[in-house]
Structure formats: structure tokens, C-alpha cells
């Protein structure tokens, strides 16, 4: 039976609750425990799949095809435990489940209420798979006091009462603002936040306080006294240079020890932190630097491509170099020659995206990489644009394009080299879609197998000919054009098992030009960099040595 750690936030949002949860998960693993991490989001969307990356950052896709919060990406990167659809829930999903049951007649005769119907639904969700791990870490999105969050706070309060004493603890993350004029760290917002939490029946066991510097003894004692926690359960979370420092930094501050103490686990097993020491060493002692241009659309918000930025960092760690990723808005290349922008980069990455805006610029970036022999990694839309570039500029299909853009514009302009996929095979089942399907959750989502051509560049990189990668797209490269494109040198080196869906393309006469229909970035870890990213950065290092 798992022990439960509920992680809540107060004072302000964006304090790094997800990162703290992920780092704690990693530290518990380092002490030999098994963990699973979950995110409970109070917003009313059923999932973040239909939210703009500007609103919510990247959508993280699980193996089993759920579109989830980007914090699940942190959880996976730090613990290596693959997230599942059941590790992410929102108010929207909870209410929609409750209303579905109401319509079905499951509650016949009853008035449906937040307590107990909504809170029970939340508790059932928290319990899923509780026998599988030693610790279940559940992070509540938002901050205490948010209206939408209330049913979640009430549910975790009840949950801890339903369980035997000592099986659940609460960890609360707050901010200690630093007032420069008086040179003081202020504890009052934290006191208020804890007061708010206690007013809804939750008493924190561990307090994690974000602050610019260390917490002086006097403030620590004050926090302990006023917030009713032990002084050694007041943990300082100082700003870090790299997120991958977090496990070691939290360990130094005593977070894992405080958590084990709160559960009265004694003696606590000794941690083995060798993995994280190696990660830190690679981050902080690089032997060189490469510059990678990321030509995309959602470039103003770094969180929009979170996993790509992290996977590039991991690729750098694999090669002991620092990767300087620079974001360039693809639309610029629709007005200007890309050469002055892209010259000087050691590699170019075109990430995924939706809609036509910026795509002509991405096509220009692919052309630049192909003709200048610069390493190119095209991910999802980045692969589709590379294929369209090949079709237009090499295979003489001047009006090649994607059906996605014609659908968006409501008229037909292109030869659909990339078309709307309406039927495909998933495991033993056939999935079908219609043009006017609802948008939420209807893409080709989750893990699919691809077969790699023996002797291809990608087969060499993966060291395998059968791989599993995660997908999130509606459109697909049409194999009708395979022969024509292969005759030009664009090899279809990865295919779905039935041979109908192109998964990977690569240029034969190019040092490193690969397009993938899936999202390799989602599976990269600091301690296990994804082979495609590791090799992409290796190719960039080679370019950097030539100049
Ligand atoms: N918009 C494209 C599609 O739906 C690509 C999606 C993506 O890049 N994730 O196929």
C-alpha cells in the first residue's frame, strides 16, 4: 500500500512545484523506493490538448495517448517512470465523469453535490494503482485559495482521513519574498498561505520555501513556530542554475529526510546519488558549446517547447557540450532570406506545430539545411515541412502542400503530399476519424511502433530496427509520393508496421538530415539522453569543429 505525499502551492504560482515534486520523486528512488507522480489540475478543460501552447505551455503526451500537463514531462525526466493517462486529471474531466454517471443513472434518486460526488470521483482517481508503488506523489495545480481548486483540497483532506494515520503527508510550497530596502526575507505571505490551508483542514508537514538566498535561522524558527511545522521540515529552495541540480540541492537542504521523518520511516535507507552527481558534472563542466537554431512558431514562451529544450540539453550532456538553443520565429523567413539568420548555427531544428502560419518559413529553413549540408532535425510538422520542401524543390511538385492548410483556409490550393489521416491501425484495432470530428483527443496519439530500414542512418543511431515513439498529429505524409521522393534521395527509413505510414525520412547524401513524424523529445532523460538528440548534437559538434 502506497504512502501518499500531497504537494500544494501558496502565495504565487510558478514557484516550481512540479520540479520540487519531480526532484523529491528522484530522491525517494535514490533511497530505493518506487514512486509514481500525479498531477491534479483545477482548470475546467477536460485536458490541455486543445489549449494554445501560449496559454499552457507544451502538451505532454503519454505512451497510452493522454494529452497532459507539462509537469508530467518533469516527472518522467527526473524519475524515468513513464506517465500514464491516469496520472493527470482536471476538474473538467472530473465533472464530465460525474455528469456522465448522472445521465447514466448511477446516482438515481440522489442530488449530485461537490461533496461527496465530486470529491469521491477525485479520491477514486488518486487511489488508482495505489498497490503498485511505495510512494504516490500528487501535485495539486494552482495555489491554495483558488476557487476551482477547492474540491481538490477538500478531497485530499478527506483522503488523508480515510487512510490510517501516518500514511499521508502534506508538503506546501511557498515564496519568501526578499525586501531589498530592509534586507529581509519576509515570512508573512507564507504564514497567511498556511493559515488558508489550515482553514480548510490541511496542516502541512513539510514547508518548501522558494527564496533568493538561504533562510536565516531566525526566519526558519519563526516559520516553524507560526506554521506549526518542525524547524528541520522548513526547506529552502533557492534559485538554481540548472533544473537538474534540483535533486542534489533538495537533498542538501534535507527535503527527502524531512519527508521520511514525517512518515516516521527510520532508519531511513541511505541514498545513492551517483546518477545525479554525474548529471550535474555533465551540466556544469561542458567541454565545448554548439549553437542550435530552433525555427518555430511559439517562440515567445519557452515552455511551449519544454521537452525539446530539455532533450537538447540531454543531447549536449551525452556529448559533454553545452547546447545553446536559440529560438527563431519561422515567419521571419517568409519576408527575409534565412541565410544571414541561420549562418553560424551548427544545427537546425524545426519542431512540431499546428496551422499554416509560419510554415513557409519552416520550409525555407529545411531548404537551407538541405542545401548547406547543416544537420537538420524535423519533428512532426518539422518532418512534414521537410517532405514538402523535397517535393517542391527536388521532385518538381511545385504545388506540394499539406491538407491541414487547405482545411484551415477552406479552399483547395495544394497537392496534398501531407494528408488528413482518417483510418489507421493501433495494436489490433482500427481507429477511424471523420473530417468534422470534435477536436479534443482525436489525433493519432500515444506510442506506436515503427520499423526502421536496416542500414539506414536512423537504424544505426537507435541501434535497433524496431522502435516505439509517441505521436500527436492528425496529418500524415502520403506514401503515394514515396517512390518519387526516394528516387530523388529522400529515403523513407522508418515506417509503421503495416507499411502505410511514413515515420521517418532521411536524405541519403547529407551528413545528418532526419525528419520524424513522432516526438522523440518526450522520452529523453538527463541520465538517458534520447539517441536521436544525442546523435543530432554529435553531428552539430562535428560542424562546430569544421568552422
Ligand atoms: N499539425 C500537424 C499535424 O497535425 C503536426 C502536428 C505536430 O507537429 N505535433 O499532423
Coordinates of C-alpha atoms and ligand atoms in Angstrom, one line a residue:
X1 CA 0.0 0.0 0.0
X2 CA 1.5 3.3 -1.1
X3 CA 2.2 6.2 1.2
X4 CA 0.8 9.5 -0.2
X5 CA 2.5 12.9 -0.5
X6 CA 0.2 15.7 -1.4
X7 CA 2.0 18.8 -2.8
X8 CA 0.2 22.1 -2.7
X9 CA 1.3 25.7 -3.5
X10 CA 0.7 29.0 -2.0
X11 CA 1.4 32.8 -2.2
X12 CA 2.0 32.8 -6.0
X13 CA 2.1 30.4 -8.9
X14 CA 5.1 29.3 -10.9
X15 CA 7.3 28.5 -7.9
X16 CA 8.4 25.2 -9.4
X17 CA 6.0 22.9 -7.6
X18 CA 6.3 20.4 -10.4
X19 CA 10.0 20.5 -10.3
X20 CA 10.1 20.1 -6.5
X21 CA 7.7 17.1 -6.8
X22 CA 9.8 15.6 -9.5
X23 CA 13.1 16.1 -7.6
X24 CA 11.5 14.5 -4.5
X25 CA 10.4 11.6 -6.5
X26 CA 14.0 11.2 -7.8
X27 CA 15.4 11.4 -4.2
X28 CA 13.0 8.7 -2.9
X29 CA 14.1 6.5 -5.8
X30 CA 17.7 7.1 -4.8
X31 CA 16.8 5.7 -1.4
X32 CA 15.5 2.5 -3.0
X33 CA 11.7 3.3 -3.1
X34 CA 9.4 3.1 -6.0
X35 CA 7.3 6.1 -6.9
X36 CA 4.6 7.4 -9.2
X37 CA 3.7 11.1 -9.7
X38 CA 0.3 12.6 -10.4
X39 CA -1.0 16.0 -11.3
X40 CA -4.4 17.2 -10.4
X41 CA -5.3 20.4 -12.3
X42 CA -8.2 22.6 -11.2
X43 CA -9.0 24.1 -14.7
X44 CA -12.2 23.2 -16.5
X45 CA -10.7 22.0 -19.7
X46 CA -11.0 18.2 -19.9
X47 CA -7.3 18.1 -20.8
X48 CA -4.8 20.6 -22.1
X49 CA -4.9 19.1 -25.6
X50 CA -7.0 22.0 -27.0
X51 CA -5.2 24.8 -25.2
X52 CA -2.8 27.0 -27.1
X53 CA 0.9 26.5 -26.1
X54 CA 0.9 30.2 -25.3
X55 CA -1.8 29.5 -22.6
X56 CA -0.4 26.4 -21.0
X57 CA 3.0 25.6 -22.4
X58 CA 3.7 22.3 -24.1
X59 CA 1.2 19.4 -24.1
X60 CA 2.9 16.3 -22.8
X61 CA 1.8 13.1 -24.4
X62 CA 1.9 9.8 -22.5
X63 CA 2.6 6.3 -24.0
X64 CA -1.1 5.5 -23.6
X65 CA -2.1 8.5 -25.6
X66 CA -3.2 11.1 -23.0
X67 CA -2.6 14.8 -23.6
X68 CA -1.4 16.1 -20.3
X69 CA 0.2 18.9 -18.3
X70 CA 3.9 19.6 -19.0
X71 CA 4.7 18.8 -15.4
X72 CA 4.3 15.2 -16.3
X73 CA 7.3 15.7 -18.5
X74 CA 9.3 16.8 -15.5
X75 CA 8.1 13.8 -13.6
X76 CA 9.3 11.5 -16.3
X77 CA 12.6 13.2 -16.9
X78 CA 13.5 13.0 -13.2
X79 CA 12.2 9.6 -12.3
X80 CA 12.2 7.7 -15.6
X81 CA 8.8 6.4 -14.7
X82 CA 6.5 6.5 -17.8
X83 CA 3.4 8.5 -17.0
X84 CA 0.0 7.1 -17.8
X85 CA -3.3 8.7 -18.7
X86 CA -4.4 8.1 -15.1
X87 CA -1.6 10.3 -13.8
X88 CA -3.2 13.5 -15.0
X89 CA -6.7 14.8 -14.2
X90 CA -8.5 18.1 -14.4
X91 CA -11.7 19.5 -12.9
X92 CA -13.1 19.3 -16.4
X93 CA -12.5 15.6 -16.6
X94 CA -13.9 15.0 -13.1
X95 CA -17.1 16.9 -13.7
X96 CA -17.5 15.3 -17.1
X97 CA -17.2 11.8 -15.4
X98 CA -19.7 12.8 -12.7
X99 CA -22.2 14.2 -15.2
X100 CA -21.9 11.1 -17.4
X101 CA -22.7 8.9 -14.4
X102 CA -25.6 11.1 -13.5
X103 CA -27.0 10.8 -17.0
X104 CA -26.5 7.0 -17.0
X105 CA -28.5 6.9 -13.7
X106 CA -25.6 5.7 -11.5
X107 CA -26.8 8.1 -8.7
X108 CA -30.5 7.6 -9.2
X109 CA -32.6 9.3 -6.5
X110 CA -29.7 11.5 -5.3
X111 CA -28.9 15.2 -5.5
X112 CA -25.4 15.5 -7.1
X113 CA -23.1 17.6 -5.0
X114 CA -19.5 18.7 -4.8
X115 CA -19.2 16.8 -1.5
X116 CA -19.4 13.8 -1.8
X117 CA -19.9 13.1 -5.5
X118 CA -17.1 15.3 -7.0
X119 CA -14.7 14.7 -4.1
X120 CA -15.4 10.9 -4.3
X121 CA -14.5 11.0 -8.0
X122 CA -11.2 12.7 -7.2
X123 CA -10.4 10.3 -4.4
X124 CA -11.1 7.3 -6.7
X125 CA -8.7 8.8 -9.2
X126 CA -6.0 9.3 -6.5
X127 CA -6.3 5.6 -5.5
X128 CA -5.7 4.2 -9.0
X129 CA -2.7 1.8 -8.8
X130 CA -2.0 2.5 -5.1
X131 CA -0.7 -1.0 -4.6
X132 CA 1.9 -0.7 -7.2
X133 CA 4.4 1.7 -5.6
X134 CA 5.9 2.7 -2.2
X135 CA 5.1 6.4 -2.7
X136 CA 2.4 8.2 -4.7
X137 CA 3.1 11.9 -5.1
X138 CA 0.1 14.0 -6.0
X139 CA 0.6 17.6 -7.0
X140 CA -2.4 20.0 -6.9
X141 CA -2.2 22.6 -9.6
X142 CA -2.7 26.3 -8.9
X143 CA -2.5 27.9 -5.4
X144 CA -4.5 27.4 -2.2
X145 CA -7.4 29.8 -2.2
X146 CA -8.3 29.4 -5.9
X147 CA -12.0 28.8 -6.4
X148 CA -11.5 25.9 -8.8
X149 CA -9.1 24.2 -6.5
X150 CA -11.4 23.8 -3.5
X151 CA -12.9 20.4 -4.4
X152 CA -9.3 19.0 -4.8
X153 CA -8.2 20.4 -1.4
X154 CA -11.3 19.0 0.2
X155 CA -10.8 15.6 -1.5
X156 CA -7.2 15.3 -0.3
X157 CA -8.2 16.3 3.2
X158 CA -10.8 13.6 3.3
X159 CA -8.4 11.1 1.6
X160 CA -5.9 11.5 4.5
X161 CA -8.7 10.9 7.0
X162 CA -9.8 7.8 5.1
X163 CA -6.3 6.3 5.3
X164 CA -4.7 5.0 8.5
X165 CA -2.7 7.7 10.4
X166 CA 0.7 8.4 9.1
X167 CA 0.0 7.2 5.5
X168 CA -0.4 10.7 4.0
X169 CA 1.6 13.8 4.4
X170 CA 1.2 17.3 3.0
X171 CA 4.0 19.4 1.5
X172 CA 3.4 23.0 0.9
X173 CA 5.5 25.2 -1.4
X174 CA 5.6 29.0 -0.9
X175 CA 7.6 32.1 -1.5
X176 CA 9.7 34.1 0.9
X177 CA 9.9 37.5 -0.8
X178 CA 13.2 39.4 -0.2
X179 CA 12.7 43.1 0.6
X180 CA 15.9 44.8 -0.6
X181 CA 15.3 48.1 1.3
X182 CA 15.3 46.3 4.7
X183 CA 17.4 43.4 3.6
X184 CA 14.9 40.9 5.0
X185 CA 13.2 37.7 3.9
X186 CA 9.5 38.1 4.7
X187 CA 7.6 35.1 6.2
X188 CA 4.2 36.7 6.4
X189 CA 2.8 35.6 3.0
X190 CA 3.8 32.0 3.9
X191 CA 2.1 32.3 7.3
X192 CA -1.1 33.5 5.5
X193 CA -0.9 30.8 3.0
X194 CA -0.6 28.1 5.7
X195 CA -3.4 29.7 7.6
X196 CA -5.6 29.4 4.5
X197 CA -4.6 25.8 4.1
X198 CA -5.3 25.0 7.8
X199 CA -8.7 26.7 7.5
X200 CA -9.7 24.0 5.0
X201 CA -8.4 21.3 7.3
X202 CA -4.9 20.7 5.9
X203 CA -1.9 21.1 8.1
X204 CA 1.4 20.9 6.2
X205 CA 4.1 18.5 7.4
X206 CA 6.8 20.0 5.2
X207 CA 7.2 23.5 4.1
X208 CA 9.3 24.2 1.0
X209 CA 10.2 27.9 0.7
X210 CA 11.4 29.5 -2.5
X211 CA 13.8 32.3 -1.7
X212 CA 16.7 34.1 -3.4
X213 CA 19.2 33.1 -0.7
X214 CA 19.5 30.8 2.3
X215 CA 16.9 31.1 5.1
X216 CA 18.5 32.6 8.2
X217 CA 18.0 30.6 11.4
X218 CA 15.7 33.3 12.9
X219 CA 13.2 33.1 10.0
X220 CA 13.3 29.4 9.9
X221 CA 12.3 29.2 13.6
X222 CA 9.6 31.8 13.1
X223 CA 8.2 29.9 10.1
X224 CA 8.2 26.6 12.2
X225 CA 6.5 28.3 15.1
X226 CA 3.8 30.2 13.2
X227 CA 3.2 27.5 10.6
X228 CA 3.3 24.6 13.1
X229 CA 6.0 22.5 11.3
X230 CA 9.3 21.2 12.7
X231 CA 12.2 23.5 12.1
X232 CA 14.0 20.9 10.1
X233 CA 10.9 20.5 7.9
X234 CA 11.3 24.0 6.7
X235 CA 13.2 23.5 3.4
X236 CA 14.9 26.3 1.5
X237 CA 14.5 26.2 -2.3
X238 CA 17.0 28.6 -3.7
X239 CA 17.1 29.6 -7.4
X240 CA 19.2 27.1 -9.3
X241 CA 21.4 27.5 -12.4
X242 CA 20.0 24.2 -13.9
X243 CA 16.9 22.3 -13.0
X244 CA 19.0 19.1 -12.9
X245 CA 20.7 20.5 -9.8
X246 CA 17.3 20.2 -8.0
X247 CA 17.7 16.6 -6.6
X248 CA 21.1 17.3 -5.1
X249 CA 20.1 20.8 -3.9
X250 CA 16.9 19.5 -2.2
X251 CA 18.9 16.6 -0.7
X252 CA 21.4 19.1 0.8
X253 CA 18.5 21.1 2.2
X254 CA 17.1 17.9 3.8
X255 CA 13.9 17.5 1.8
X256 CA 13.9 13.7 1.5
X257 CA 15.0 13.3 5.1
X258 CA 12.1 15.6 6.3
X259 CA 9.6 13.6 4.2
X260 CA 10.9 10.3 5.6
X261 CA 10.8 11.8 9.1
X262 CA 7.2 12.9 8.6
X263 CA 6.3 9.3 7.7
X264 CA 8.4 8.1 10.7
X265 CA 10.5 5.9 8.5
X266 CA 13.5 5.1 10.5
X267 CA 16.3 4.3 10.0
X268 CA 16.0 5.9 6.6
X269 CA 17.7 4.0 3.8
X270 CA 20.9 5.7 2.6
X271 CA 20.6 7.5 -0.7
X272 CA 22.7 6.6 -3.8
X273 CA 23.0 9.9 -5.7
X274 CA 25.7 8.9 -8.1
X275 CA 23.4 9.2 -11.1
X276 CA 22.6 12.9 -10.2
X277 CA 26.2 13.7 -9.4
X278 CA 27.1 12.5 -12.9
X279 CA 24.2 14.6 -14.4
X280 CA 25.5 17.7 -12.5
X281 CA 29.0 17.1 -13.6
X282 CA 28.0 17.0 -17.3
X283 CA 25.8 20.1 -17.0
X284 CA 28.4 22.2 -15.2
X285 CA 31.6 21.0 -16.8
X286 CA 31.0 21.1 -20.6
X287 CA 34.0 20.8 -22.9
X288 CA 32.6 22.9 -25.6
X289 CA 29.5 24.6 -27.0
X290 CA 27.2 24.2 -30.0
X291 CA 24.6 26.6 -31.3
X292 CA 21.3 25.1 -32.5
X293 CA 18.6 27.2 -34.2
X294 CA 15.0 26.2 -33.4
X295 CA 12.8 27.6 -36.1
X296 CA 9.3 27.5 -34.8
X297 CA 6.1 29.4 -34.1
X298 CA 5.6 29.5 -30.4
X299 CA 8.9 31.1 -29.8
X300 CA 7.9 33.8 -27.2
X301 CA 7.1 31.3 -24.5
X302 CA 9.9 28.8 -23.7
X303 CA 7.5 26.4 -22.0
X304 CA 5.8 25.8 -25.4
X305 CA 8.7 23.6 -26.4
X306 CA 9.8 22.5 -23.0
X307 CA 10.7 18.9 -23.8
X308 CA 12.6 19.9 -26.9
X309 CA 14.7 22.3 -24.9
X310 CA 15.4 19.6 -22.3
X311 CA 16.1 16.9 -24.9
X312 CA 18.7 19.2 -26.5
X313 CA 20.3 19.8 -23.1
X314 CA 20.4 16.0 -22.7
X315 CA 21.9 15.6 -26.1
X316 CA 24.6 18.1 -25.0
X317 CA 25.2 16.1 -21.9
X318 CA 25.7 12.9 -23.9
X319 CA 28.5 14.8 -25.8
X320 CA 29.8 16.8 -22.9
X321 CA 29.0 20.1 -24.6
X322 CA 26.6 22.9 -23.8
X323 CA 23.8 23.4 -26.3
X324 CA 22.9 27.0 -26.9
X325 CA 19.4 26.8 -28.3
X326 CA 18.2 30.0 -30.0
X327 CA 14.6 30.4 -31.0
X328 CA 13.8 32.0 -34.3
X329 CA 10.3 32.9 -35.4
X330 CA 9.7 31.0 -38.7
X331 CA 7.6 33.8 -40.1
X332 CA 10.8 36.0 -40.5
X333 CA 11.9 33.7 -43.3
X334 CA 8.7 34.4 -45.2
X335 CA 9.9 38.0 -45.5
X336 CA 13.7 37.7 -45.4
X337 CA 16.4 35.5 -46.7
X338 CA 17.2 32.9 -44.0
X339 CA 20.9 32.8 -44.8
X340 CA 22.1 35.7 -42.5
X341 CA 19.9 34.3 -39.7
X342 CA 21.0 30.7 -40.0
X343 CA 24.6 31.0 -40.9
X344 CA 26.8 30.3 -37.9
X345 CA 24.5 27.7 -36.4
X346 CA 25.8 24.2 -36.1
X347 CA 22.4 22.6 -36.5
X348 CA 18.8 23.4 -37.2
X349 CA 15.7 22.0 -35.5
X350 CA 12.2 22.5 -36.7
X351 CA 9.7 21.5 -34.1
X352 CA 6.0 20.5 -34.2
X353 CA 3.2 22.9 -34.6
X354 CA -0.3 23.4 -35.9
X355 CA -1.8 25.6 -38.6
X356 CA -0.3 27.3 -41.7
X357 CA 1.2 30.4 -40.1
X358 CA 5.0 30.2 -40.3
X359 CA 5.1 27.0 -42.3
X360 CA 6.6 28.6 -45.5
X361 CA 9.4 29.9 -43.2
X362 CA 9.9 26.3 -41.9
X363 CA 10.1 25.1 -45.4
X364 CA 12.8 27.7 -46.1
X365 CA 14.8 26.5 -43.0
X366 CA 14.6 22.9 -44.3
X367 CA 15.8 24.0 -47.7
X368 CA 18.7 25.9 -46.1
X369 CA 19.7 22.9 -44.0
X370 CA 19.5 20.5 -47.1
X371 CA 21.4 22.7 -49.5
X372 CA 24.1 23.8 -47.0
X373 CA 24.5 20.3 -45.5
X374 CA 23.8 21.5 -42.0
X375 CA 22.4 18.9 -39.5
X376 CA 18.6 19.1 -39.5
X377 CA 16.1 17.5 -37.2
X378 CA 12.4 17.9 -38.2
X379 CA 9.9 16.9 -35.6
X380 CA 6.3 16.1 -36.6
X381 CA 5.3 19.3 -38.5
X382 CA 9.1 19.8 -39.0
X383 CA 9.2 16.5 -40.9
X384 CA 6.1 17.3 -42.9
X385 CA 7.7 20.6 -44.0
X386 CA 11.0 18.9 -44.9
X387 CA 9.0 16.5 -47.1
X388 CA 7.1 19.3 -48.8
X389 CA 10.4 21.1 -49.4
X390 CA 11.8 18.0 -51.0
X391 CA 8.6 17.5 -53.1
X392 CA 8.6 21.2 -54.3
X393 CA 12.3 21.8 -54.8
X394 CA 13.7 18.4 -55.7
X395 CA 10.8 16.3 -57.1
X396 CA 9.3 19.2 -59.1
X397 CA 5.9 19.1 -57.4
X398 CA 5.6 22.9 -57.3
X399 CA 2.3 23.0 -55.6
X400 CA 3.0 20.4 -52.9
X401 CA 1.5 21.2 -49.5
X402 CA -0.5 19.9 -46.6
X403 CA -4.2 19.3 -46.4
X404 CA -4.1 20.9 -43.0
X405 CA -3.5 24.3 -44.6
X406 CA -6.2 23.8 -47.2
X407 CA -8.7 22.8 -44.4
X408 CA -7.7 25.9 -42.4
X409 CA -8.1 28.2 -45.4
X410 CA -11.4 26.5 -46.5
X411 CA -10.2 26.0 -50.1
X412 CA -8.0 23.7 -52.2
X413 CA -4.6 25.1 -53.2
X414 CA -2.1 22.3 -52.8
X415 CA -1.3 18.8 -53.9
X416 CA -1.7 17.0 -50.6
X417 CA 1.7 15.4 -50.1
X418 CA 0.7 15.6 -46.4
X419 CA -3.0 14.5 -46.0
X420 CA -5.6 14.1 -43.3
X421 CA -5.4 10.6 -41.9
X422 CA -8.8 9.1 -41.4
X423 CA -8.0 5.4 -40.6
X424 CA -5.1 3.7 -39.0
X425 CA -4.1 0.6 -37.0
X426 CA -3.4 0.8 -33.3
X427 CA -2.4 -2.6 -31.8
X428 CA -5.0 -5.0 -33.2
X429 CA -7.7 -2.4 -33.7
X430 CA -8.5 0.1 -36.5
X431 CA -9.1 3.7 -35.5
X432 CA -11.3 5.8 -37.7
X433 CA -11.9 9.6 -37.9
X434 CA -14.1 11.9 -39.8
X435 CA -13.3 15.4 -41.2
X436 CA -15.7 17.0 -38.8
X437 CA -14.7 15.1 -35.7
X438 CA -14.5 17.1 -32.4
X439 CA -11.0 18.4 -31.8
X440 CA -10.3 17.1 -28.3
X441 CA -8.4 13.8 -28.1
X442 CA -9.0 12.8 -31.7
X443 CA -5.4 12.9 -33.1
X444 CA -3.1 9.9 -33.6
X445 CA -1.9 9.9 -30.0
X446 CA 0.5 8.0 -27.9
X447 CA 3.0 5.2 -28.5
X448 CA 3.3 3.5 -31.9
X449 CA 5.8 1.0 -33.3
X450 CA 8.0 1.9 -36.3
X451 CA 10.1 -0.4 -38.3
X452 CA 13.5 1.0 -39.4
X453 CA 15.2 0.1 -42.7
X454 CA 18.3 -2.0 -42.0
X455 CA 21.4 0.0 -42.9
X456 CA 19.6 3.4 -42.6
X457 CA 21.1 6.2 -40.6
X458 CA 18.4 6.0 -38.0
X459 CA 18.7 2.3 -37.6
X460 CA 22.4 3.0 -36.8
X461 CA 21.5 5.8 -34.4
X462 CA 18.9 3.7 -32.5
X463 CA 21.0 0.5 -32.7
X464 CA 17.7 -1.2 -33.4
X465 CA 15.2 -1.8 -36.3
X466 CA 12.0 -1.8 -34.2
X467 CA 11.3 1.3 -32.0
X468 CA 8.3 2.8 -30.1
X469 CA 7.7 6.5 -30.1
X470 CA 5.0 8.9 -29.1
X471 CA 2.7 10.6 -31.6
X472 CA 0.4 13.7 -31.6
X473 CA -0.8 14.6 -35.1
X474 CA -3.7 14.5 -37.5
X475 CA -1.9 14.7 -40.8
X476 CA 0.5 12.2 -42.4
X477 CA 3.0 12.1 -45.3
X478 CA 1.3 10.2 -48.2
X479 CA 3.2 7.1 -49.3
X480 CA 1.8 7.7 -52.8
X481 CA 4.9 10.0 -53.2
X482 CA 7.4 7.6 -51.7
X483 CA 8.9 6.3 -55.0
X484 CA 9.2 9.7 -56.5
X485 CA 10.9 11.2 -53.4
X486 CA 13.1 8.2 -52.9
X487 CA 14.3 8.5 -56.5
X488 CA 15.4 12.0 -55.5
X489 CA 17.3 10.6 -52.5
X490 CA 14.8 11.2 -49.7
X491 CA 14.8 7.8 -48.0
X492 CA 11.7 6.6 -46.1
X493 CA 13.7 4.9 -43.5
X494 CA 11.0 4.3 -40.8
X495 CA 7.5 3.0 -41.5
X496 CA 4.5 1.9 -39.5
X497 CA 4.4 -2.0 -39.2
X498 CA 1.7 -2.2 -41.9
X499 CA 4.0 -0.1 -44.2
X500 CA 1.3 2.5 -44.8
X501 CA 2.5 5.4 -42.6
X502 CA 5.9 7.0 -43.0
X503 CA 7.5 7.5 -39.6
X504 CA 11.0 8.7 -40.6
X505 CA 12.6 10.3 -43.7
X506 CA 16.3 11.0 -44.2
X507 CA 18.3 12.5 -47.0
X508 CA 20.8 9.9 -48.3
X509 CA 23.5 12.4 -49.4
X510 CA 23.5 14.6 -46.4
X511 CA 25.6 14.3 -43.2
X512 CA 22.6 14.5 -40.9
X513 CA 19.1 15.3 -42.2
X514 CA 16.3 13.4 -40.4
X515 CA 12.6 14.1 -40.1
X516 CA 10.4 12.1 -37.7
X517 CA 6.6 12.0 -37.5
X518 CA 6.8 11.4 -33.8
X519 CA 8.0 13.3 -30.7
X520 CA 11.3 11.8 -29.6
X521 CA 11.9 14.7 -27.1
X522 CA 9.1 13.3 -24.9
X523 CA 11.2 10.2 -24.0
X524 CA 14.6 11.8 -23.4
X525 CA 16.0 11.9 -19.8
X526 CA 19.1 13.6 -18.4
X527 CA 20.5 10.2 -17.4
X528 CA 19.4 8.6 -20.6
X529 CA 19.5 11.1 -23.5
X530 CA 17.4 10.2 -26.5
X531 CA 19.6 8.6 -29.2
X532 CA 18.3 11.0 -31.9
X533 CA 19.1 14.1 -29.8
X534 CA 22.5 12.7 -28.7
X535 CA 23.5 12.0 -32.3
X536 CA 22.0 15.3 -33.6
X537 CA 24.2 17.2 -31.1
X538 CA 27.2 15.0 -32.0
X539 CA 26.6 16.0 -35.7
X540 CA 26.5 19.6 -34.5
X541 CA 29.7 19.2 -32.7
X542 CA 31.3 17.9 -35.9
X543 CA 30.1 21.0 -37.8
X544 CA 31.5 23.3 -35.0
X545 CA 34.9 21.7 -35.4
X546 CA 35.0 22.5 -39.1
X547 CA 34.4 26.2 -38.7
Ligands
LIG1 N1 -0.1 19.9 -37.4 C1 0.5 18.7 -37.8 C2 -0.5 17.5 -37.7 O1 -1.5 17.6 -37.1 C3 1.7 18.4 -37.0 C4 1.4 18.2 -35.5 C5 2.6 18.3 -34.7 O2 3.6 18.9 -35.1 N2 2.5 17.8 -33.5 O3 -0.2 16.5 -38.4

